XYZ file of C-alpha atoms in Angstrom:
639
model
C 0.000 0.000 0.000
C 1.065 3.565 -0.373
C 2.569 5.497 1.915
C 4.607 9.132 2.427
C 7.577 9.649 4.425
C 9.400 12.761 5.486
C 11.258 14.784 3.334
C 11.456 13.999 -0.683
C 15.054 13.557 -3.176
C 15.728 15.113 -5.620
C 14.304 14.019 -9.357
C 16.597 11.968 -11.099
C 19.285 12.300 -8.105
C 22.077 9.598 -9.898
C 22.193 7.977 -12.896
C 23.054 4.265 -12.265
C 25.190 2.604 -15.213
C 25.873 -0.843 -13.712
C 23.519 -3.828 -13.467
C 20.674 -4.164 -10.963
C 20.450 -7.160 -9.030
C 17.431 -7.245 -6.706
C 17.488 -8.365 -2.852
C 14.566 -8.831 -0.741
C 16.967 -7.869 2.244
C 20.141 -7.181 3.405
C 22.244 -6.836 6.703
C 24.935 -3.874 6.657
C 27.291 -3.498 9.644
C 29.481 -0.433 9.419
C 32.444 -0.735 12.117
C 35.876 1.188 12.588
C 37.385 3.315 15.584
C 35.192 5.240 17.838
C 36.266 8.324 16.155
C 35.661 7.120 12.466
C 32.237 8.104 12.753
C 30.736 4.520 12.351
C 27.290 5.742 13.851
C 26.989 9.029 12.262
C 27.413 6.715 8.778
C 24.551 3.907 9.847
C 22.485 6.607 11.261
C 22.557 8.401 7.585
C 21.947 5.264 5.797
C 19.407 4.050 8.249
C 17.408 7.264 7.418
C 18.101 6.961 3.584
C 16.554 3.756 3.895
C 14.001 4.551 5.942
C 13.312 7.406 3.395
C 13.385 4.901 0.288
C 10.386 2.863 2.214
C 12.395 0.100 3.684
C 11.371 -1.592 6.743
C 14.419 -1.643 8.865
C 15.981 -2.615 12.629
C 18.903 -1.343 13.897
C 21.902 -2.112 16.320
C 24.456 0.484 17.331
C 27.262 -0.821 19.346
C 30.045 1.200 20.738
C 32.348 1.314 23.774
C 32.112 2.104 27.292
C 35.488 4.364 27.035
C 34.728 7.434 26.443
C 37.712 7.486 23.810
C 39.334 3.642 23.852
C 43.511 3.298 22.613
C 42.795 4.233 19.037
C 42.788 0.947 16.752
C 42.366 -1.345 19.742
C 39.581 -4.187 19.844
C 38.551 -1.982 22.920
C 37.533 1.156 21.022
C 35.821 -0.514 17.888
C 32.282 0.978 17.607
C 30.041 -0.455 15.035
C 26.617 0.018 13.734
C 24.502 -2.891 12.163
C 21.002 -2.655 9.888
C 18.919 -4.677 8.555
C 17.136 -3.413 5.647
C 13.875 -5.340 3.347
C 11.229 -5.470 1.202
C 9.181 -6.936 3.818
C 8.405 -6.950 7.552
C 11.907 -6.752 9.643
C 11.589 -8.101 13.475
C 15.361 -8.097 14.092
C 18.386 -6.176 13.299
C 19.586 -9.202 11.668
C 21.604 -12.286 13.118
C 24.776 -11.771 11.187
C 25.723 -9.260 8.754
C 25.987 -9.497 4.808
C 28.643 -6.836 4.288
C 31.136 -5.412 7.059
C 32.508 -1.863 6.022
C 35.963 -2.548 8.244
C 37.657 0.884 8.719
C 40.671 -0.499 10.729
C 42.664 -3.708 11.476
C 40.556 -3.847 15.073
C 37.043 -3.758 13.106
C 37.695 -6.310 10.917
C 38.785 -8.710 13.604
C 36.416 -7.895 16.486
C 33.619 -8.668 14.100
C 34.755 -11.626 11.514
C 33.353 -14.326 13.726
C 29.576 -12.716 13.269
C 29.972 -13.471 9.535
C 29.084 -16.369 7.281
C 31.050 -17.336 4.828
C 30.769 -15.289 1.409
C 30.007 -12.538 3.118
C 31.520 -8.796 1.241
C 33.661 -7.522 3.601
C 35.438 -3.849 2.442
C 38.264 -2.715 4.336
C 39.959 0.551 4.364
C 43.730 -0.506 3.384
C 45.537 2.549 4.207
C 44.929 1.499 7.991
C 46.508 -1.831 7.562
C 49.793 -0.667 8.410
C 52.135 -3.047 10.644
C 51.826 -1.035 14.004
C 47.688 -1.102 13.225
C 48.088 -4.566 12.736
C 50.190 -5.549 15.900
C 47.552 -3.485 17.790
C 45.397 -6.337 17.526
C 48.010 -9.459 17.427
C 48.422 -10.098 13.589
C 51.326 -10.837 12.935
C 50.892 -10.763 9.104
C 47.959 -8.803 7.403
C 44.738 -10.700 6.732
C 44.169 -9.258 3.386
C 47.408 -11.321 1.974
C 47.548 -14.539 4.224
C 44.537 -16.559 2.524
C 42.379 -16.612 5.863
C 39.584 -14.221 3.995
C 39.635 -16.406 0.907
C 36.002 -17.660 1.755
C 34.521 -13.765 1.996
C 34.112 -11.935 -0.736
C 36.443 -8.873 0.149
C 37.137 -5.500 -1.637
C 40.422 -3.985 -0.326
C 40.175 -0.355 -0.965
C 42.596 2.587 -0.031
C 39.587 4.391 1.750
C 41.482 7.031 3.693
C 43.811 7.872 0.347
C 41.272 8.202 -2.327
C 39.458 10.517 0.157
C 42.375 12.842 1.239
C 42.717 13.003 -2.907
C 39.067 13.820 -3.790
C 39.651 16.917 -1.173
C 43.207 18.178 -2.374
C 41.609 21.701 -3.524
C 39.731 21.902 -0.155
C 41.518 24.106 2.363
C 41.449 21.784 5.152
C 44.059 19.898 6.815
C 45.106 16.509 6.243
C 43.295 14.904 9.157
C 40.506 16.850 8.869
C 40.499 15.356 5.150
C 40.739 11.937 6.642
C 38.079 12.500 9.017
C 35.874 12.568 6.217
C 36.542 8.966 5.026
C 33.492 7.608 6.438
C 30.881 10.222 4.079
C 33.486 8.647 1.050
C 32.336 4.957 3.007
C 28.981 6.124 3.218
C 28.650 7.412 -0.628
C 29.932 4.252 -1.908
C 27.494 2.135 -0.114
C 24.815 4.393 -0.926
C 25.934 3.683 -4.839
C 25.857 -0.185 -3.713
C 22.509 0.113 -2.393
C 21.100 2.496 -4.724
C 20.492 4.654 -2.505
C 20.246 8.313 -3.361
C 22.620 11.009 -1.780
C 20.003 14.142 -1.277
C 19.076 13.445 2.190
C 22.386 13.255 3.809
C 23.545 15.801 1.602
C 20.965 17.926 3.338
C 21.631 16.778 6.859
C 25.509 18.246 5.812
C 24.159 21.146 4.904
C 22.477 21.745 8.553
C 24.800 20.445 10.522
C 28.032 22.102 8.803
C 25.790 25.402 8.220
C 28.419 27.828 10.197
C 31.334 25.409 9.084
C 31.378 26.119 4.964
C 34.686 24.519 4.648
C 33.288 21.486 5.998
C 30.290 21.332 4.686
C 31.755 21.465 1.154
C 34.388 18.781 2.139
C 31.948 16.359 3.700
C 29.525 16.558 0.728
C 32.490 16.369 -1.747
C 33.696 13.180 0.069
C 30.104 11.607 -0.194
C 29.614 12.200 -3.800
C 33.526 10.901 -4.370
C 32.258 7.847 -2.862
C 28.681 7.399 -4.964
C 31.221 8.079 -8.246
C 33.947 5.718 -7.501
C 31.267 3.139 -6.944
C 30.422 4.038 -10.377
C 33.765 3.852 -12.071
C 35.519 1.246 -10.440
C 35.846 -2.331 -11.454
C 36.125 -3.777 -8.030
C 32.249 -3.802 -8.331
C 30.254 -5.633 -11.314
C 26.849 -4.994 -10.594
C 24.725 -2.960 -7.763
C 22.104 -3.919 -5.601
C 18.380 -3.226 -4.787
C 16.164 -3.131 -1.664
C 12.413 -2.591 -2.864
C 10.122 -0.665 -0.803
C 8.062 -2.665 1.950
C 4.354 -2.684 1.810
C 3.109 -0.544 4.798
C -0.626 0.593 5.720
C -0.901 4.627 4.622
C 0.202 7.250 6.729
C 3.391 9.030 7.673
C 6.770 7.503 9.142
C 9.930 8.467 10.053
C 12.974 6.626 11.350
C 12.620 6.897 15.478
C 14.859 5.270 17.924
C 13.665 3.690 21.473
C 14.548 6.394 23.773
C 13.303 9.554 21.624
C 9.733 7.722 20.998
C 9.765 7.324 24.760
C 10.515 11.078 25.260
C 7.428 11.369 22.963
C 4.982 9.050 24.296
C 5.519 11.180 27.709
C 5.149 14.440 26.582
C 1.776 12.809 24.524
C 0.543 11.528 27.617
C 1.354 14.368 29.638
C -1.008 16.329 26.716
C -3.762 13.830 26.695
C -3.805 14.296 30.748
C -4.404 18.140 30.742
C -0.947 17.926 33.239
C 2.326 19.941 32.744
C 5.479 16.825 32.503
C 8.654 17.402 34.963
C 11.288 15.491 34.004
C 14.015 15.330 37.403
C 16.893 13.189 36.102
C 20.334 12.939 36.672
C 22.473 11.793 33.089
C 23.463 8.016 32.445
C 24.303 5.460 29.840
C 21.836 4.478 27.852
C 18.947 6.816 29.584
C 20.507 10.164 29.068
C 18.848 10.968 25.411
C 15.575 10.861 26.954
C 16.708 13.757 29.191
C 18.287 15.413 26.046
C 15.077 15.398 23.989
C 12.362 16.013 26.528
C 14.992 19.673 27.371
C 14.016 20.721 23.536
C 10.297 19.980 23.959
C 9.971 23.256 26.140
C 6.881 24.354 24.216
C 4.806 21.569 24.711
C 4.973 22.285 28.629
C 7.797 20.490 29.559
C 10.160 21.065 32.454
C 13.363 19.064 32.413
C 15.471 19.627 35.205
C 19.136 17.950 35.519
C 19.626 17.206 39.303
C 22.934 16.831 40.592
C 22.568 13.163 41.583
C 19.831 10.008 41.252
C 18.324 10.884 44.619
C 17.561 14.082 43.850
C 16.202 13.642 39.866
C 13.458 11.263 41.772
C 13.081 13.841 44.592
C 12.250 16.409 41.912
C 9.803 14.260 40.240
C 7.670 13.308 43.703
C 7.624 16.979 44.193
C 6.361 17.871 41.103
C 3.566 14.920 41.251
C 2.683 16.432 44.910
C 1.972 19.909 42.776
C -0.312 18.390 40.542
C 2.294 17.914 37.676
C 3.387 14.694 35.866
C 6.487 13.346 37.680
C 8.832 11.263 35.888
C 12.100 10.581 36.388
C 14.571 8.550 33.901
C 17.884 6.311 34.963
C 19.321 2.742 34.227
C 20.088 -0.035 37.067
C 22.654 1.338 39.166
C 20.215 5.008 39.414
C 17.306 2.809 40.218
C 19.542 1.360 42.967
C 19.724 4.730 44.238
C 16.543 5.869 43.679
C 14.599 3.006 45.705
C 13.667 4.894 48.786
C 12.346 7.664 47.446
C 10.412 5.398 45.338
C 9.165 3.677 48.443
C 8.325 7.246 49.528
C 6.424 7.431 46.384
C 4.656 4.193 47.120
C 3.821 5.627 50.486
C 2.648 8.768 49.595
C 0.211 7.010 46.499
C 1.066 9.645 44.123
C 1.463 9.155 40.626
C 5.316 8.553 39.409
C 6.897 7.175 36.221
C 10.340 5.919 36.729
C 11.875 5.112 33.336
C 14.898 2.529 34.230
C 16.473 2.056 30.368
C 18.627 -1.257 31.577
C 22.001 -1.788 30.927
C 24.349 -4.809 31.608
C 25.598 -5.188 35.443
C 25.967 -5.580 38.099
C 27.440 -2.003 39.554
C 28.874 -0.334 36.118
C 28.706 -3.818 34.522
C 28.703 -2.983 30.707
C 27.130 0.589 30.273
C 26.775 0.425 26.438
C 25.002 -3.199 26.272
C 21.745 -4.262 26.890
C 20.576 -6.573 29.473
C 17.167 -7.195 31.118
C 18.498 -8.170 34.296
C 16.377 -5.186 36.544
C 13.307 -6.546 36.630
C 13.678 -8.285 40.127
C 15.059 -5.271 41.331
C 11.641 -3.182 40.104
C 9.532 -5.724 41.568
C 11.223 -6.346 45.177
C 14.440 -3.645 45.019
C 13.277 -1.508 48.390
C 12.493 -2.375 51.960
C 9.148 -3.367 52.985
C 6.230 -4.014 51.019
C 6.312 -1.503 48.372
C 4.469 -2.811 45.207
C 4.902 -0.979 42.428
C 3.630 -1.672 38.606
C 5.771 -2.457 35.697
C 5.317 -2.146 32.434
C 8.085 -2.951 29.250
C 8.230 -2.175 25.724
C 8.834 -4.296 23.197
C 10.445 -2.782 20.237
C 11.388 1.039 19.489
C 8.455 2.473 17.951
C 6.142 0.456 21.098
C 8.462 2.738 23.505
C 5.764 5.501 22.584
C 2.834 3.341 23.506
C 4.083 1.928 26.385
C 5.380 5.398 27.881
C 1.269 6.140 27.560
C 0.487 3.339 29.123
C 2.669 3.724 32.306
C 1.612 7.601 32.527
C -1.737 6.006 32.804
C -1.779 3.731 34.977
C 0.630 6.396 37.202
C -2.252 8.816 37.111
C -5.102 6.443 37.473
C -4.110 4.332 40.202
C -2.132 7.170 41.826
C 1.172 4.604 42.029
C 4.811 4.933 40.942
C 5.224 3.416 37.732
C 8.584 1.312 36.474
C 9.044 2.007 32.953
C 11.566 -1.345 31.834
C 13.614 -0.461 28.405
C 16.601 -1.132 27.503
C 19.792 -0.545 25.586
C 18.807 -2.320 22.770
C 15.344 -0.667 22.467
C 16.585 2.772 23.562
C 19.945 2.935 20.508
C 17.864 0.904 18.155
C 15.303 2.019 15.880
C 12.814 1.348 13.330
C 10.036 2.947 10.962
C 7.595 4.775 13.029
C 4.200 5.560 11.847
C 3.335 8.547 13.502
C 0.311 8.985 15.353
C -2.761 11.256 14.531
C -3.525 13.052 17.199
C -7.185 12.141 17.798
C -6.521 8.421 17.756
C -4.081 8.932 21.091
C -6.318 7.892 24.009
C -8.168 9.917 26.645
C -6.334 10.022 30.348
C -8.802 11.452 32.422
C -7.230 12.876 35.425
C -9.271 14.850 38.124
C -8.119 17.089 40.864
C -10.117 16.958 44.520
C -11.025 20.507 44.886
C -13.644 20.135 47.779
C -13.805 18.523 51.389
C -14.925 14.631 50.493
C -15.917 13.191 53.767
C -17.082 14.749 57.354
C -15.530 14.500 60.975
C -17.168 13.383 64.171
C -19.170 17.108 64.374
C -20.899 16.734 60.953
C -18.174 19.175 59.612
C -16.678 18.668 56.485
C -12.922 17.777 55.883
C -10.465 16.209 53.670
C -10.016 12.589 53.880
C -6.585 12.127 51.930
C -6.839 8.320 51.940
C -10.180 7.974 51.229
C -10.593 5.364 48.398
C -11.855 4.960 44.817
C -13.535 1.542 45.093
C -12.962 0.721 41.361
C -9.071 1.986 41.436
C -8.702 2.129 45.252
C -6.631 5.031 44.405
C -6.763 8.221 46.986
C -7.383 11.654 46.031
C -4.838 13.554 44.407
C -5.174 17.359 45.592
C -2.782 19.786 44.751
C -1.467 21.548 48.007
C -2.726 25.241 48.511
C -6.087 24.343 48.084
C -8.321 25.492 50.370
C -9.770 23.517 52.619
C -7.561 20.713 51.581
C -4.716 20.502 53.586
C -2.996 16.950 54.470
C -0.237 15.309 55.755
C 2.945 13.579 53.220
C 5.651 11.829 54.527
C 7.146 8.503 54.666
C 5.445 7.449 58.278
C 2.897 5.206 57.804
C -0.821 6.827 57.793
C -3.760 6.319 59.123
C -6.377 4.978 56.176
C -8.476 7.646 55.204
C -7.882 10.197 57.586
C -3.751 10.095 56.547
C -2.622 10.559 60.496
C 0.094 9.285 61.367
C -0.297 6.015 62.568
C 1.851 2.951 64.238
C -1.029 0.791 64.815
C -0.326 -3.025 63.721
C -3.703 -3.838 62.208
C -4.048 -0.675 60.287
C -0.342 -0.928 59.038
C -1.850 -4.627 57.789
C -4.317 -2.738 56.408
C -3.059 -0.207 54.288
C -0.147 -3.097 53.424
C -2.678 -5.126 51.633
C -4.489 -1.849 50.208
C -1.528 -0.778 48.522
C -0.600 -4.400 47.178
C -4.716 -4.655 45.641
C -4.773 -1.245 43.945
C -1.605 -2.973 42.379
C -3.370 -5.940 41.801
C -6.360 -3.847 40.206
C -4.502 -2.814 37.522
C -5.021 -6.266 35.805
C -8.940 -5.207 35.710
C -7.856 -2.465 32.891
C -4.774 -4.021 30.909
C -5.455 -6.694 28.119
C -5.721 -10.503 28.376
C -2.355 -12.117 26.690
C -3.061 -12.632 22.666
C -1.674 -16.004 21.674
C -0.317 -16.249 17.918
C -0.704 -20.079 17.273
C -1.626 -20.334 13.347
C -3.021 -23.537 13.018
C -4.410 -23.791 17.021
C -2.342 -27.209 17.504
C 0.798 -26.227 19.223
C 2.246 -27.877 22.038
C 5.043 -25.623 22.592
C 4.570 -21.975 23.644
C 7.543 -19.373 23.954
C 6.694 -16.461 26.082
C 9.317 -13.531 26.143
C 8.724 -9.833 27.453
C 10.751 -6.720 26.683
C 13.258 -6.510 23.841
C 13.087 -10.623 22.832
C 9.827 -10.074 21.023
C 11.610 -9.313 17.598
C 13.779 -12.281 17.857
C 11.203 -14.396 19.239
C 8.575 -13.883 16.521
C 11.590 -13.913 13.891
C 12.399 -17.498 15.576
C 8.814 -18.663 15.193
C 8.564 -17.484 11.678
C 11.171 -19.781 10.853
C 10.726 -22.967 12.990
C 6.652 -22.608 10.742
C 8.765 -22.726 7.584
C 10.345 -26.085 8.607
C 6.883 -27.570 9.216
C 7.582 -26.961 13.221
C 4.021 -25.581 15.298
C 4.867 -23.224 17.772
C 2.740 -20.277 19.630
C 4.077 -17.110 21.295
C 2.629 -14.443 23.267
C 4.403 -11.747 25.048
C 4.252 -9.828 28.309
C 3.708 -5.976 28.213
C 2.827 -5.940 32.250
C 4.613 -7.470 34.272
C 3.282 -6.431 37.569
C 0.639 -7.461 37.969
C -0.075 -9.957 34.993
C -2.572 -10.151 33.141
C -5.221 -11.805 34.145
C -5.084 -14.727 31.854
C -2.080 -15.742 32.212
C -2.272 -18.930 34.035
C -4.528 -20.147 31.859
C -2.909 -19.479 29.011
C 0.438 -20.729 30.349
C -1.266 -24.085 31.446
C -2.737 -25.054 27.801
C 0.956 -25.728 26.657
C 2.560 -28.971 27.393
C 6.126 -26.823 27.484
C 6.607 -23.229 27.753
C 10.069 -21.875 26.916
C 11.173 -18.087 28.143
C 14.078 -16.422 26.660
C 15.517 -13.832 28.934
C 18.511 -11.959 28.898
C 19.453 -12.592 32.715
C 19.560 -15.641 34.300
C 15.658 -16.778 34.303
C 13.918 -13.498 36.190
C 10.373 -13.393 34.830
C 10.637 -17.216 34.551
C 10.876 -17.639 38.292
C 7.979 -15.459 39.068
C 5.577 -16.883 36.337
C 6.847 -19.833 37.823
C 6.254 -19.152 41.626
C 2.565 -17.242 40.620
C 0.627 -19.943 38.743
C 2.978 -22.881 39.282
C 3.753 -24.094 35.629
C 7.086 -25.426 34.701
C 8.193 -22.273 32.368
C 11.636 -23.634 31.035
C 14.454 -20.828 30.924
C 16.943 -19.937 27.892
C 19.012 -17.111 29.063
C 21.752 -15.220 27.771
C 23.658 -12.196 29.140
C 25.981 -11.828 26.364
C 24.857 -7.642 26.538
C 23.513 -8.319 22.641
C 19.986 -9.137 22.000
C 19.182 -12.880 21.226
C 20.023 -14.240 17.699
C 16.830 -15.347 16.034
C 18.508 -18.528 14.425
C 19.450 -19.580 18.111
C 15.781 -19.672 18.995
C 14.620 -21.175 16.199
C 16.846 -23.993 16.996
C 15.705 -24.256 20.451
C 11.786 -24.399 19.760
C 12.449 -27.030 16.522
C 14.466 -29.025 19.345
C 11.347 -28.796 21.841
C 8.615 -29.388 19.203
C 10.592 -32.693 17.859
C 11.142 -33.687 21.855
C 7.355 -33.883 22.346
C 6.786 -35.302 19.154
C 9.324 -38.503 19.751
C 7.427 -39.100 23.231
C 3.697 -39.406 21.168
């Protein structure tokens, strides 16, 4: 079906005079030192593809270092996409070409590709100290072990610093530009046309003309020696995917996060304040709410975790929408404010974008190893719900969804990304408007219940009976005034209270309105196509790409399999158990060591089988296949 996207090339952009072979996908990983721009150069082709109507997943991977040894294994950074004419789940298991800027970037990633892969290499860095940098003792490219790779040795860094000799710009400024020669040449590959990036240049080298001419010079030197060289016989095409009408762009996890808050901030009639302190991978969420100024949103950058959450309860006590935004070791710090926030019952979204661990673990990789931690990470009984995404674009939805049930049930809120879903991204249809849904919030403006003289007064934890939420009243108002603190209350007058039975009581009250939730979240949908399975794989979080990916495939080799994934995960929804019990196995693939699959395990007592990895990369698709074809053919021998 048709569709538009953002922005529009130029008419007849390049003339292509080589042969035209067409691909219904391809996986592209672009890898070099962290300062060869590898990520700039996926991010532009991701968007030219993006632009051309590709569906597309991404993968950026880069170091922890801030700047690694240059040409080390340590400071290779490396971008990977997965481009097609069809629906992409995944950023792709292993990678068709590898664009290897350095010695370091061809070795760190070899092992991820299958034989007859292209590999094209930037020669000029192959130089003997570059080489001994990562322990080869002779060069690669002349010792036979590539002979099973199709590889294109080209002197990158050369031809570039030659196609800007009448530039007046230094030599290494000249090689910096190697990667928009890198990117120009793939773009030629790819057919991809050069107008877009050429126009991102042009805005972000605006008040640098020199560079601006020498960048675009270096991409269109690229796109032309694709076109005159032999190396290459032919060039490649990735039609458009079929998508339903409306308009996309190219949106990564964290920014359609940023979104979905400021959208449900909107649909809530409630200014957002955003209290966060910066960390890896959570800090662009901070960086794109602080644009979004004009959409009545206050971002404030506290000096530590404890006091980005203490900003957030403050702002929720005021009648705003609090949110704060960290990774694992923040939500460490954050927990007993949070349990302050579970005390108080005011609404709070904590957005914890998870990272390997434990302590600084692996900043830059993904892992989904908090989710214990949200559920049971503070003293006492302080339920909380939990909701995770499960792709990029569903960032935006979910974000909504935890602002709702924040607001509604007057709770704190654990938003679960992670690295994978915050870096990667994917085609986003953007929403209209109208089609966002309502979040009715109301404000207690007037006394709700009377005291022993008939007199009227505020009862602070007086309860909704369908949400048993209390009333949120913003302080000042008349008439109104209550007690906050973390000292257990009294229920519904909010005194302070150390009686046992009503500390029971307001225990289990804050542990049901938890438990209400499940009366307004959906049942789990079950994809089983032919209704016969006995095998069901459940994931949550980031595995849903690979998981489906890994169904797809096990259906193709005549193996039944169904899978349904978990958007809550406290409290469940309320078909769970039944669904989990219709399965005669039920594998979970989690990267940690079996979280969800303990409590799914402990809640409705069904053997849910683990298959973890903590590797800090998202699952490959192939490895899951493998596991449900071995499953499905286990219960098939024992019929």
């Amino acid at each position: 079906m048709a569709h538009t996207a953002i922005g529009s090339p130029r008419a007849g952009d390049h003339h292509m005079s080589k042969p035209v072979q067409q691909l219904d996908r391809v996986v592209i990983r672009f890898a070099g030192d962290s300062g060869d721009g590898m990520q700039l150069t996926g991010d532009r082709f991701t968007s030219d593809a993006a632009f051309h109507g590709n569906d597309l997943s991404t993968l950026p991977n880069f170091p922890a270092e801030i700047r690694a040894p240059q040409g080390t294994i340590h400071g290779v950074s490396s971008f990977q996409l997965h481009i097609a004419d069809h629906d992409v789940l995944t950023p792709g298991d292993a990678p068709d070409v590898l664009v290897a800027m350095n010695p370091a970037a061809l070795k760190a990633n070899l092992a991820d590709l299958p034989r007859g892969a292209t590999i094209i290499v930037d020669t000029d860095e192959f130089s003997r100290r570059n080489l001994a940098k990562v322990g080869y003792a002779v060069s690669p490219l002349d010792d036979g072990s590539l002979e099973s790779y199709h590889v294109h040795a080209l002197p990158l860094t050369s031809i570039t610093v030659d196609a800007l000799a009448e530039h007046p710009l230094t030599r290494k400024d000249k090689e910096r530009a190697k990667n928009m020669f890198a990117l120009g040449l793939l773009s030629w590959l790819y057919t991809r046309p050069t107008s877009t990036t050429e126009r991102f240049i042009l805005s972000k080298f605006a008040r640098k003309p020199d560079l601006l001419a020498a960048n675009v010079a270096a991409l269109r030197a690229g796109f032309a020696f694709g076109e005159t060289t032999e190396d290459f016989a032919h060039t490649y095409q990735v039609a458009a995917a079929s998508m339903p009408d409306g308009t996309y762009r190219n949106i990564t996890g964290n920014v359609a996060l940023s979104y979905g808050l400021v959208a449900a901030a909107h649909q809530a009639g409630l200014r957002l304040v955003l209290g966060s302190y910066p960390i890896t991978p959570a800090s662009d969420i901070l960086h794109t709410l602080s644009g979004l100024k004009r959409f009545d949103v206050t971002t404030m950058q506290a000096e530590d975790e404890i006091a980005g959450v203490g900003i957030a309860i403050g702002a929720s006590f005021g009648g705003a929408l609090g949110v704060t935004t960290t990774s694992g070791p923040g939500l460490a710090l954050k927990a007993e404010a949070i349990g302050l926030a579970v005390s108080l019952e005011l609404p709070l979204v904590v957005v914890n974008v998870q990272r390997g661990g434990p302590s600084t673990g692996l900043p830059t990789k993904t892992e989904q190893a908090d989710l214990l931690q949200a559920m049971f990470g503070r003293n006492g009984e302080s339920p909380v719900a939990i909701v995770a995404p499960q792709s990029p674009t569903d960032c935006f939805d979910a974000a909504i969804e935890a602002c709702r049930i924040a607001t509604a049930y007057r709770t704190p809120v654990i938003l679960l990304s992670d690295g994978y879903l915050a870096n990667g991204s994917e085609p986003w249809k953007v929403p209209v408007p109208a089609d966002l849904p309502a979040l009715d919030v109301t404000f207690t403006t007037e006394p709700n219940g009377v005291d022993a003289s008939g007199s009227p007064v505020f009862q602070p934890y007086l309860r909704d009976p369908e949400t048993l939420a209390r009333p949120w009243a913003i302080p000042g108002t008349p008439g109104l005034e209550h007690r906050i603190g973390g000292i257990e209350k009294a229920d519904v007058t909010g005194n302070i209270s150390y009686d046992p039975d009503n500390h029971e009581l307001m225990t289990k009250l804050r542990a049901g309105k938890i438990a209400k939730v499940a009366d307004t979240i959906p049942g789990l949908e079950v994809d089983d196509p032919d209704g016969d399975a006995r095998v069901l794989v459940i994931g949550w979080g980031s595995t849903y790409g690979p998981i489906r990916q890994a169904a797809r495939s096990a259906r193709l080799t005549g193996h039944r399999v169904a899978t349904t994934h978990l958007r809550h995960l406290n409290p469940f929804p309320l078909n769970t158990g039944e669904v989990l019990r219709r399965y005669e196995r039920v594998i979970m693939p989690e990267m940690n060591l079996g979280q969800c699959a303990m409590l799914l395990r402990a809640a409705y007592l069904v053997d849910v089988q683990s298959h973890t990895a903590v590797r800090g990369l998202p699952f490959k698709a192939s490895e899951l296949a493998e596991i449900i074809r071995t499953a499905v053919d286990g219960l098939e021998a024992t019929k």
